[in-house]
Coordinates of C-alpha atoms in Angstrom, one line a residue:
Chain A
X1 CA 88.6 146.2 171.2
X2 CA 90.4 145.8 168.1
X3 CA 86.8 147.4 166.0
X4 CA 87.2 150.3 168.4
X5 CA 91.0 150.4 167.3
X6 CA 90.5 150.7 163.8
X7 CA 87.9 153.3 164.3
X8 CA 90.4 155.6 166.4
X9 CA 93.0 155.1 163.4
X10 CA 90.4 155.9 160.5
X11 CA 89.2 158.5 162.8
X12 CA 92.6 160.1 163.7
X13 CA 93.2 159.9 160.3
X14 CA 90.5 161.7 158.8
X15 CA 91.0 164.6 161.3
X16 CA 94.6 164.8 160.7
X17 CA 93.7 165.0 156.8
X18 CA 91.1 167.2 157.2
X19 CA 93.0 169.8 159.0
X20 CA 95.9 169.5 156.4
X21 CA 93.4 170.1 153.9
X22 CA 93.0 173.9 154.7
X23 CA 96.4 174.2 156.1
X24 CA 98.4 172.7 153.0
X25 CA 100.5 175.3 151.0
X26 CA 100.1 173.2 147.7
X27 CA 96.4 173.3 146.6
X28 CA 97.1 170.0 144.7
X29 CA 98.1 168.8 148.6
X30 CA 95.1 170.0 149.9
X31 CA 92.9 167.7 147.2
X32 CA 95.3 164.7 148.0
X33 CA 94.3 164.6 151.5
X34 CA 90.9 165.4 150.9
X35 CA 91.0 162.2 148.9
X36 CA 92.0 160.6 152.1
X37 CA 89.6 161.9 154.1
X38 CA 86.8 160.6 152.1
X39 CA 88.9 157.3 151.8
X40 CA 88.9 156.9 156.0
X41 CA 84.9 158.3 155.9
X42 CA 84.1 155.3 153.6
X43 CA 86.6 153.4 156.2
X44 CA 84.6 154.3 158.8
X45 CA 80.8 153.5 157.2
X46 CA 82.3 150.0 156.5
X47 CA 83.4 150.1 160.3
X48 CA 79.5 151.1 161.3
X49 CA 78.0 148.2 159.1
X50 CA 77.0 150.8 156.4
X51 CA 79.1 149.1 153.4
X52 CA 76.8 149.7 151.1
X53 CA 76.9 153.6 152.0
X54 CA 81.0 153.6 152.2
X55 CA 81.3 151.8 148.8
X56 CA 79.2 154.7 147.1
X57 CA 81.0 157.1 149.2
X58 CA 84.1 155.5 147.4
X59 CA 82.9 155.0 144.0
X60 CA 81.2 159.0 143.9
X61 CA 83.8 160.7 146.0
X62 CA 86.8 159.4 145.3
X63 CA 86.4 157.9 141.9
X64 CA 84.4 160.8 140.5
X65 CA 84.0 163.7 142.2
X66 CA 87.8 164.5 143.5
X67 CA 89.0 162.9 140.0
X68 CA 87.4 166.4 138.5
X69 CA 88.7 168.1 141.2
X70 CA 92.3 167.5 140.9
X71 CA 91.8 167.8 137.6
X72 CA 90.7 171.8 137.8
X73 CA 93.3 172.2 140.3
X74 CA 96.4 170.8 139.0
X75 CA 95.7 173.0 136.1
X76 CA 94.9 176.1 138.1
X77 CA 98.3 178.3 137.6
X78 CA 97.5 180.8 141.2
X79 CA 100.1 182.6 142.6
X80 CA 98.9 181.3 146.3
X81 CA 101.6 184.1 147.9
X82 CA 100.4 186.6 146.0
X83 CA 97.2 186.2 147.2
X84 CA 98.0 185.9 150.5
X85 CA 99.0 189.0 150.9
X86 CA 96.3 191.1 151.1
X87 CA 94.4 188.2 153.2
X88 CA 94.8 190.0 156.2
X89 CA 92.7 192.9 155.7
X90 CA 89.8 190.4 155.6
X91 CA 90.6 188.5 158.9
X92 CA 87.7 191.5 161.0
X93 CA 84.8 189.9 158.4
X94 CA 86.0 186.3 158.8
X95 CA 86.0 186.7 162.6
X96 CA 83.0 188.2 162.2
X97 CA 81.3 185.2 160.4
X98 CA 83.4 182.5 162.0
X99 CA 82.0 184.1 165.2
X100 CA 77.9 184.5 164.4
X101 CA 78.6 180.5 163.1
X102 CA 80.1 179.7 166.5
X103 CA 77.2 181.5 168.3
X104 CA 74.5 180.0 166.1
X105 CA 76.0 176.5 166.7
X106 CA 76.3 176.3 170.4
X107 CA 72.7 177.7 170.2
X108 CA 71.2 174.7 168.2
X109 CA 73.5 172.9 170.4
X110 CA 72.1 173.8 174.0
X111 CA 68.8 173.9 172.8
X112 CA 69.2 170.3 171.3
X113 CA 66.9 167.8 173.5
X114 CA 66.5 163.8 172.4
X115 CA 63.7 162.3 173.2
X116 CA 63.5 159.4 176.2
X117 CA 63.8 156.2 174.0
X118 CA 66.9 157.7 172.1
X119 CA 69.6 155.4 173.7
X120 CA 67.4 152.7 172.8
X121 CA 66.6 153.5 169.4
X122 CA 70.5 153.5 168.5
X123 CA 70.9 150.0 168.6
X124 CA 67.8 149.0 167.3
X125 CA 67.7 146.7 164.2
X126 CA 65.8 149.0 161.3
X127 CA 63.7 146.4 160.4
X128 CA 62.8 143.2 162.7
X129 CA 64.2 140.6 159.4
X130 CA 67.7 139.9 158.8
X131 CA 68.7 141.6 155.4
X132 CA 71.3 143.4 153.9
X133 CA 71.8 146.5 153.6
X134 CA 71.6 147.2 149.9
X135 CA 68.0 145.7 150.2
X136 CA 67.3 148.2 152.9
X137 CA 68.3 151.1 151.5
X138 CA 66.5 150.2 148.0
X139 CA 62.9 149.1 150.0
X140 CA 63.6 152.7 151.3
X141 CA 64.4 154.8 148.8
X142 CA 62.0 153.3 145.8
X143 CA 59.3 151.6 147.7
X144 CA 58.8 154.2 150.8
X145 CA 60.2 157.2 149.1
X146 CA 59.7 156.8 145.6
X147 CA 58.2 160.3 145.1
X148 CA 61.2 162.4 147.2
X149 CA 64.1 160.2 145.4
X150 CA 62.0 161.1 141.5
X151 CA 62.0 164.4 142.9
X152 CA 65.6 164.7 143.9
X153 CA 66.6 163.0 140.8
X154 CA 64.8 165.9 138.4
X155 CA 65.9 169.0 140.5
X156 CA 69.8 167.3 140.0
X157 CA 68.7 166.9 136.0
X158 CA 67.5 170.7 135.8
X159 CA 70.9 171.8 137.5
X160 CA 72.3 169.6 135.0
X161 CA 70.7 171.2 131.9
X162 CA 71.1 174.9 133.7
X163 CA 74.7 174.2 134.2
X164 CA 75.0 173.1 130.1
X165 CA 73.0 175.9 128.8
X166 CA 75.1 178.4 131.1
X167 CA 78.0 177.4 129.3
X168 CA 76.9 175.8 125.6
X169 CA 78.0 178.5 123.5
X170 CA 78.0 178.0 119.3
X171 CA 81.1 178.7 117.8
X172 CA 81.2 179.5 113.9
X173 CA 83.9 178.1 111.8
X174 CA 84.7 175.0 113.4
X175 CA 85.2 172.0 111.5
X176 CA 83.6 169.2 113.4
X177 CA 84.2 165.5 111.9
X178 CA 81.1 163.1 110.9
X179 CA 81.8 159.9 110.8
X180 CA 78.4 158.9 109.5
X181 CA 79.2 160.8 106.4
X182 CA 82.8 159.9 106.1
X183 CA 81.7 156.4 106.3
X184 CA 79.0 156.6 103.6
X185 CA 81.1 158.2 101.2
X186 CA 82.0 156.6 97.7
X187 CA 85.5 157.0 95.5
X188 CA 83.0 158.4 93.5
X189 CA 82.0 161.1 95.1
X190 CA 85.4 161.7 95.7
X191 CA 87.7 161.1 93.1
X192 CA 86.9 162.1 89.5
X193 CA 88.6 160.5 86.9
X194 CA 89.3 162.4 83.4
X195 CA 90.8 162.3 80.5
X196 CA 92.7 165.1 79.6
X197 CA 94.5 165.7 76.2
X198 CA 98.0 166.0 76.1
X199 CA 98.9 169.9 75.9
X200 CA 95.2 170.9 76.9
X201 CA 95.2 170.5 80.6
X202 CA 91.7 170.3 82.9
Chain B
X1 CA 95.7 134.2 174.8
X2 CA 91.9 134.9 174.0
X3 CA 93.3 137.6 171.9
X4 CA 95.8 135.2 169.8
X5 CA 92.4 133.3 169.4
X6 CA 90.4 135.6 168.3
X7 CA 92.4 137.8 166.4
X8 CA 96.1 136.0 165.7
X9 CA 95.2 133.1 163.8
X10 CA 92.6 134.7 161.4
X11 CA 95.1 137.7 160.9
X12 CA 98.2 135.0 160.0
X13 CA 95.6 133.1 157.7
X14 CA 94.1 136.0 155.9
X15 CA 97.7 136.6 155.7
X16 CA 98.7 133.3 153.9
X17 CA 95.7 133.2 151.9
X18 CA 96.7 136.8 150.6
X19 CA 100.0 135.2 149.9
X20 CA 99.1 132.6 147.7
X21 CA 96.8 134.6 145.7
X22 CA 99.5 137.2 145.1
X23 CA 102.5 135.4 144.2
X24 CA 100.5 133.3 141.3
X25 CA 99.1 136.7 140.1
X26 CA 102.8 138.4 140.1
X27 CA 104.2 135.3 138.0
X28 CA 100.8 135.5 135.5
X29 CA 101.7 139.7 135.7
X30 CA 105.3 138.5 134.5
X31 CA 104.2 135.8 131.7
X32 CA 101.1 138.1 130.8
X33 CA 104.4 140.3 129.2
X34 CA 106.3 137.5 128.0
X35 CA 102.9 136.3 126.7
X36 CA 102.0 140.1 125.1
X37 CA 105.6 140.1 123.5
X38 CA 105.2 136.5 122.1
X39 CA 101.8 136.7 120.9
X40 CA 102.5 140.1 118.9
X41 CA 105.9 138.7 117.8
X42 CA 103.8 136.2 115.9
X43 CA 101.0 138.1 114.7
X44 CA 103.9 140.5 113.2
X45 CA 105.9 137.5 111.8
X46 CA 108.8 137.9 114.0
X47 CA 110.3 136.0 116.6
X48 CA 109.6 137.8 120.3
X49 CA 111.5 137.4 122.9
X50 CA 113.7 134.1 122.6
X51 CA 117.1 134.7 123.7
X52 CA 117.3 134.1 127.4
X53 CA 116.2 130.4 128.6
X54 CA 114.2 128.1 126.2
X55 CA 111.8 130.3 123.9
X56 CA 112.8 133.3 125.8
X57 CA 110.7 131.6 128.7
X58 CA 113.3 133.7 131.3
X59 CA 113.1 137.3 129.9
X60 CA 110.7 138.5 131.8
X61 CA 113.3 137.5 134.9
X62 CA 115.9 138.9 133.1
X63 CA 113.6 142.2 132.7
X64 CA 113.0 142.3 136.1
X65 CA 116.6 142.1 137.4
X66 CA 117.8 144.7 135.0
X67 CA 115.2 146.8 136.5
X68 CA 116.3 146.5 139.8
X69 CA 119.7 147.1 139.2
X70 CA 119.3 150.7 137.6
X71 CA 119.0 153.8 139.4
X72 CA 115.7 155.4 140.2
X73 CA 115.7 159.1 139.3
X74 CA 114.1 161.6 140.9
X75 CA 114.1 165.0 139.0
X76 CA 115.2 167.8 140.7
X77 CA 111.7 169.8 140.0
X78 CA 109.5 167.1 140.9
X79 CA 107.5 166.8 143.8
X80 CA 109.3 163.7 145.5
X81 CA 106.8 162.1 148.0
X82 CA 103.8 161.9 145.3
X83 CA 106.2 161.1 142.6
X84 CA 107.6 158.4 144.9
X85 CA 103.8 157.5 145.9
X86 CA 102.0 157.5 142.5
X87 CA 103.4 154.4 140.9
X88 CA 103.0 152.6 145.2
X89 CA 99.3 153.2 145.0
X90 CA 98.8 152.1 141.4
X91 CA 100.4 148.3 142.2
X92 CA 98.6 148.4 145.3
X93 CA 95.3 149.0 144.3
X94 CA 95.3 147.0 141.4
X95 CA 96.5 144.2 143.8
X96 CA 94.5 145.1 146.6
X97 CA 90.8 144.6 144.5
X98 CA 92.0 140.8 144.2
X99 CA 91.1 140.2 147.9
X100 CA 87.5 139.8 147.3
X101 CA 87.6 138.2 143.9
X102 CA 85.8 134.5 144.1
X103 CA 88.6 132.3 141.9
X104 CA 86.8 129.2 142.9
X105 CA 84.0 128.1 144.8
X106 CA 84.7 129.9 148.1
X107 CA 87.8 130.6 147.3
X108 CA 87.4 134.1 147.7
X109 CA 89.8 136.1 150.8
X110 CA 86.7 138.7 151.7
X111 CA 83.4 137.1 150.2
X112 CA 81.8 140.6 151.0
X113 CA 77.9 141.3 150.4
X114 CA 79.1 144.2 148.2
X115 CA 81.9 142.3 146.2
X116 CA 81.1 144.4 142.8
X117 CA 80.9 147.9 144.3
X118 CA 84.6 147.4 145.8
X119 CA 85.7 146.1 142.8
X120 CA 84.0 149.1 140.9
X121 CA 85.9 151.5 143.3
X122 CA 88.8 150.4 143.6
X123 CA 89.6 150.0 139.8
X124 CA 87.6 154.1 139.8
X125 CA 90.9 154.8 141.9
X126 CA 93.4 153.7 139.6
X127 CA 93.1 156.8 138.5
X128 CA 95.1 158.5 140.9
X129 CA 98.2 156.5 140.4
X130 CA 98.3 158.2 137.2
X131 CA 97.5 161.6 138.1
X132 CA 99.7 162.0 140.4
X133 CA 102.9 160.5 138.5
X134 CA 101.6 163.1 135.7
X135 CA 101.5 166.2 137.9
X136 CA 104.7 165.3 140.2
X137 CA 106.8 164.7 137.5
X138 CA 106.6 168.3 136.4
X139 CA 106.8 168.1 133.1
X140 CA 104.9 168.7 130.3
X141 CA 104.6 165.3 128.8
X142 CA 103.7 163.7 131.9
X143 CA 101.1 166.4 132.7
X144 CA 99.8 165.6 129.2
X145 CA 100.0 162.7 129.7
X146 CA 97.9 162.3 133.5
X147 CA 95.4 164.8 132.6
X148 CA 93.9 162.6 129.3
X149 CA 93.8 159.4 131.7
X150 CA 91.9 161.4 134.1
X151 CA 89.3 162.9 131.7
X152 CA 89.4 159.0 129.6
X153 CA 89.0 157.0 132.8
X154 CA 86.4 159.0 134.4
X155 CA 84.3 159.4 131.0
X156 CA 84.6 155.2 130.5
X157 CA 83.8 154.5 134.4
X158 CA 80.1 155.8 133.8
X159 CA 79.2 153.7 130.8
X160 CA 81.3 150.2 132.8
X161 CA 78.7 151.8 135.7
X162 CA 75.7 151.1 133.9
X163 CA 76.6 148.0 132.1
X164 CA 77.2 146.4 135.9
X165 CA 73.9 147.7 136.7
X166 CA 72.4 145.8 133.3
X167 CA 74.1 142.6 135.0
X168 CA 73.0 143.0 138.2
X169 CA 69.8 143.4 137.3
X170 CA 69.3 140.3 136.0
X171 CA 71.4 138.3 138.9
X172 CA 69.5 140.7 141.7
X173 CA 72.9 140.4 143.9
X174 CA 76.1 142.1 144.6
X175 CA 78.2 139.3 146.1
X176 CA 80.9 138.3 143.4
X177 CA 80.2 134.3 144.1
X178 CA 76.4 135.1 143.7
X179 CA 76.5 136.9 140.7
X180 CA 78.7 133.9 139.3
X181 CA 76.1 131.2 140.7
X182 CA 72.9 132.7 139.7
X183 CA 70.7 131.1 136.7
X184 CA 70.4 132.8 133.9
X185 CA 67.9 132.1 131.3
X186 CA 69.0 132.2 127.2
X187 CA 67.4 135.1 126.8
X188 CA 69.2 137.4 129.5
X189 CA 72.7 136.0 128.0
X190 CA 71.4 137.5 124.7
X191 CA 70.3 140.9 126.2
X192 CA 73.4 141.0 128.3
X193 CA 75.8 139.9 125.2
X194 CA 76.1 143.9 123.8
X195 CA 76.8 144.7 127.2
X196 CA 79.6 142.4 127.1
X197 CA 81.2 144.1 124.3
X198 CA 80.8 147.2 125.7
X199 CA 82.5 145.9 128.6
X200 CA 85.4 144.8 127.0
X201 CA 86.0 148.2 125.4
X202 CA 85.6 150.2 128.2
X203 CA 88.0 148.1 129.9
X204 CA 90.3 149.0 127.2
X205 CA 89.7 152.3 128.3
X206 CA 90.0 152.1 131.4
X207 CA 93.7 150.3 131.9
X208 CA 94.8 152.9 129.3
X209 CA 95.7 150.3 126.9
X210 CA 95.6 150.4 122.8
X211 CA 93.6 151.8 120.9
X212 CA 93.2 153.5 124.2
X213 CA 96.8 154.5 125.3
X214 CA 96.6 158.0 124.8
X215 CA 97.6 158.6 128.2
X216 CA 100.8 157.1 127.4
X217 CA 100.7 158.1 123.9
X218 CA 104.3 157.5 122.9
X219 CA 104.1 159.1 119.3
X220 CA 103.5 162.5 120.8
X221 CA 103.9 162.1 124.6
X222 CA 107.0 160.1 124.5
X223 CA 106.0 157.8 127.1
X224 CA 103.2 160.1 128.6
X225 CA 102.8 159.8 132.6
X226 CA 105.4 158.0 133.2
X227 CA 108.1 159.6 131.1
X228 CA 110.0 160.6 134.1
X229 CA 110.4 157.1 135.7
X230 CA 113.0 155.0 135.7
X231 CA 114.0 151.3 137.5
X232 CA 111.8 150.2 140.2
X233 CA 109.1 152.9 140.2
X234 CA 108.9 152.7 136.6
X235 CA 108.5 149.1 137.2
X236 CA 105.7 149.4 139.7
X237 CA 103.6 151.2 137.0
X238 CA 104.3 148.3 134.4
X239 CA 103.1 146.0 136.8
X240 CA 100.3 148.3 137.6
X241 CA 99.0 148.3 134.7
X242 CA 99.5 144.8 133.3
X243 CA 98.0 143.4 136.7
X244 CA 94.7 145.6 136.3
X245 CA 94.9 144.2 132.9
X246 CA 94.5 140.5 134.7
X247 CA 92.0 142.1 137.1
X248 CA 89.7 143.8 134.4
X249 CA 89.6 140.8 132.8
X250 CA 88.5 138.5 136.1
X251 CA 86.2 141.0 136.3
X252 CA 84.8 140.3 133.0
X253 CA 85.1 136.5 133.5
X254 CA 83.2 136.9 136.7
X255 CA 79.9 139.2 135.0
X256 CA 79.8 137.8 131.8
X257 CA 81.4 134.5 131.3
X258 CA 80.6 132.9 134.7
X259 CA 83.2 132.7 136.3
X260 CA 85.0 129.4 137.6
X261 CA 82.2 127.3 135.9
X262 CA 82.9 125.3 132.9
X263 CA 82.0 126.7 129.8
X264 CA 78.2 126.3 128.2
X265 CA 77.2 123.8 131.6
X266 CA 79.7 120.5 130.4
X267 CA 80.3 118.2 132.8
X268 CA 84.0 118.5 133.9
X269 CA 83.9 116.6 137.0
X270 CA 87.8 115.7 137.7
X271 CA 88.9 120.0 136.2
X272 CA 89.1 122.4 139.0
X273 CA 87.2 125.5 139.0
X274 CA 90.1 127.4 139.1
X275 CA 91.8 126.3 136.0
X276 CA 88.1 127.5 133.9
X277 CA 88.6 130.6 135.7
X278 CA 92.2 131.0 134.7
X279 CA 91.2 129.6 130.7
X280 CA 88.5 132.2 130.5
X281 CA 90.6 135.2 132.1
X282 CA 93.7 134.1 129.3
X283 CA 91.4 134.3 126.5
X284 CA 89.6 138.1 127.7
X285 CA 93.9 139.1 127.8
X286 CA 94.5 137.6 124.4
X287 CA 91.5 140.1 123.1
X288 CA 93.9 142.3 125.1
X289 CA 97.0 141.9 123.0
X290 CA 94.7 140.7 120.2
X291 CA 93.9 144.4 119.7
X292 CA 96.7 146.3 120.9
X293 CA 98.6 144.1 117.9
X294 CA 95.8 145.2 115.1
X295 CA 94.1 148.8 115.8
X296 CA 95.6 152.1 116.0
X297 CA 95.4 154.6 118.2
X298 CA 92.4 156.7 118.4
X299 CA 92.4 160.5 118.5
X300 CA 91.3 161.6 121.7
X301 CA 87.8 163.3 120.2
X302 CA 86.9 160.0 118.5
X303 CA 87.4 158.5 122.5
X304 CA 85.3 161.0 124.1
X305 CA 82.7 160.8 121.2
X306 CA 82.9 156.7 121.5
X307 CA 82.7 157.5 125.2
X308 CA 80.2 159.9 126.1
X309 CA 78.1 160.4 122.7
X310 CA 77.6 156.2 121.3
X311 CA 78.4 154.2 124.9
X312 CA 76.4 156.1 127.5
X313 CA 73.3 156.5 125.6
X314 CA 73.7 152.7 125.0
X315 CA 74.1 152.0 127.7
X316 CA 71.1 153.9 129.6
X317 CA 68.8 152.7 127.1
X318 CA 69.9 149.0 127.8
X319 CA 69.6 149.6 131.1
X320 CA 65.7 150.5 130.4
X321 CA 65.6 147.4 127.9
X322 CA 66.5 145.2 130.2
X323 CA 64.4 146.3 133.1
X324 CA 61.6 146.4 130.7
X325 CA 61.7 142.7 129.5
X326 CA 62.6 141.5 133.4
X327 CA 59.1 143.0 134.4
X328 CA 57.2 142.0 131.3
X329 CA 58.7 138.7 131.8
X330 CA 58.1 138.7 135.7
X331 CA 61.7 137.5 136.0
X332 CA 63.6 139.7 138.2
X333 CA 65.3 137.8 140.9
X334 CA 63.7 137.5 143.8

């Protein structure tokens, strides 16, 4: 009684976020409550057993991901009324769209069968041993799906060096410090000491 | 009355439990100042605080009632429910991560199976406290300020990422109280011992304290995030950041330092845990104020170099050094 509680107040929660995510004024608001929608998601992994998963939901999502986010946003300096101006001449397209989505969806949806043993499945323990879940998802992702993770992993590292050579661009004329050099360097490279005669100068 | 069973008397003991871990942490946040202003005092040949009570042993008291006795001001162009909310979430969560922390044998509130990760998020969502202070306040200063915390704490999380992953590695658990009880061998001490130093920089980093404090900054940002706090909020952040000082440095205590034991396995039969635990967390804050008293600030390229350019290539390479001798060695844990 009290699980299913807590699962109606993450759950309320997160809907109540979400929907203030697209209908906040303040785009900084908007990333605040998405913050707190993937706060109650995590909530609600814990909730299913899943900690592992709701950890790195926390760790990626909130501690990373939305970190950069707010970041962009907060400096972003939009004139949000400006821009909603002229958002009405757009609404035939979006109902367009939001209309072929709708369509599309209640066809996956009717056409959606489960097979016979589904209701029993649910419930079902993954594996017949007691273990926990971290050791689960590891047997799973490196020992049965070694190749698909390595695979994953190097698609993410060529968006990674696309997204750096996209934007690396070599400026002239910048004076970059090296400390490797600074370190290593003598007075005597530095300093020169003379001896000048009085009235001759250098 | 099933329900008072079930549900009461766990609730009111989780409840008591949370109190007395709290209240000794909120006196140890209070000395930890006294103690920072002392311990400078001396390495500056001067006196610290000694005015109020005997060797100044009340100030921070005194501190704390003049703090609650001024007026909190809220500037007219700030955004008033995340300014008010900013410096709330940064006390909580740095007092919040305490709940699963093992102090003592069992003497953890929440011994969960995934101890480290919580830890490791909620100290990732200190953060926010910051940010938001920085951007309500709207000012320049405090924007300044919020936005080098973000890009500093982010940029230090992924290197404290994988040295937790070198650690776990060799302990093969994510329970706090494991990680603390599992045997290592001489040789995974040394391995992990440049992780350990990396450790205790990045946590440097990542409470925004010197040489770190550009967040705050005070040469150029006058007090950086939170330049437009006063009284009690402005308190809140203080003891924010002093008690994820305390926490940062459990969490050291607990990876590297094991935790409530006694030091290099000595017999200390009548010496509770505890007290080790406290000893060890004492001398990771002196480092603390150790360095805050003797470096200088760095310039925020030489953090992001240190950061992203010398500890994260470290750090991933350790990562594969370590991995590398476990299996050569045939010693990860089973």
């Amino acid at each position: 009684m009290v699980a299913s509680a807590v699962f109606y107040i993450f759950a309320c929660v997160l809907i109540f976020g979400a929907l203030l995510v697209i209908t906040a004024r303040n785009p900084v608001h908007s990333v605040l409550f998405l913050i707190l929608c993937f706060f109650n998601a995590a909530g609600l992994f814990v909730l299913l057993g899943a900690e592992f998963v709701g950890m790195i939901l926390a760790i990626v999502y909130v501690g990373a991901v939305a970190v950069l986010f707010l970041f962009v946003v907060m400096m972003l300096d939009v004139d949000f009324v400006g821009l909603r101006k002229g958002a009405m001449q757009y609404v035939p397209v979006g109902l367009l769209v939001g209309t072929v989505l709708l369509i599309q969806m209640g066809m996956v949806y009717f056409s959606w069968s489960t097979s016979e043993g589904a209701p029993m499945m649910l419930s079902a323990p993954v594996t017949g041993e007691e273990k926990s879940n971290t050791h689960a998802l590891g047997e799973i992702l490196y020992t049965d799906y070694i190749l698909p993770f390595q695979v994953s992993g190097l698609i993410l590292l060529v968006a990674m060096i696309g997204a750096i050579t996209l934007t690396l661009r070599h400026r002239p004329n910048v004076r970059k410090q090296n400390i490797s050099k600074q370190i290593a360097t003598s007075p005597d490279d530095a300093v020169e000491l003379v001896k000048v005669k009085s009235g001759a100068g250098v | 009355m099933d329900f008072w069973a079930e549900y009461g008397w766990p609730l009111l003991l989780v409840f008591l439990q949370a109190l007395a871990l709290l209240i000794p942490i909120l006196i140890s946040v209070a000395y930890l100042i006294y103690a920072e202003r002392k311990v400078m005092g001396l390495m500056q040949l001067r006196q610290g605080p000694q005015t109020v009570g005997i060797f100044g042993l009340l100030q921070p008291i005194a501190d704390a009632v003049k703090l609650f006795s001024k007026e909190i001001i809220i500037p007219s162009q700030a955004h008033a429910p995340v300014f008010i909310f900013a410096p709330m979430l940064t006390l909580f969560l740095s007092l919040v991560a305490w709940s699963v922390v093992p102090v003592n044998e069992g003497w953890a509130i929440a011994d969960i199976n995934v101890g480290i990760l919580f830890l490791f998020a909620v100290s990732a969502m200190g953060v926010y406290g910051v940010l938001m202070a920085g951007w309500a306040s709207n000012s320049k200063y405090a924007f300044l300020g919020g936005m080098r915390s973000a890009a500093q704490m982010v940029s230090y999380e992924v290197s404290m990422g994988l040295v937790i992953v070198c650690v776990l590695l060799c302990v093969g658990t994510l329970n706090l109280t494991e990680i603390v009880m599992a045997e290592r061998t001489w040789w995974m001490n040394v391995l992990l011992f440049p992780m350990f130093i990396v450790f205790l920089v990045s946590i440097l980093a990542e409470t925004n304290r010197a040489p770190f404090d550009l967040p705050e900054g005070e040469s150029e940002l006058s007090g950086g995030f939170m330049v437009e706090y006063s009284a009690m909020a402005f308190a809140l952040f203080f003891l924010g950041e002093y008690a994820n000082m305390i926490l940062m440095s459990a969490m050291a205590v607990i990876l590297f330092m094991g935790g409530w034991l006694p030091p290099f396995g000595i017999e200390a039969g009548i010496i509770p845990g505890v007290v080790w635990f406290g000893l060890k967390t004492a001398m990771i804050l002196f480092f603390f104020i150790w360095v805050r008293a003797s470096l200088p600030r760095y310039r925020y390229d030489q953090l992001m170099r240190l950061g992203w350019k010398i500890f994260l290539p470290f750090t991933l390479i350790w990562v594969v050094v370590i991995s590398g001798t476990l299996l050569y060695l045939d010693a990860f844990p089973k």
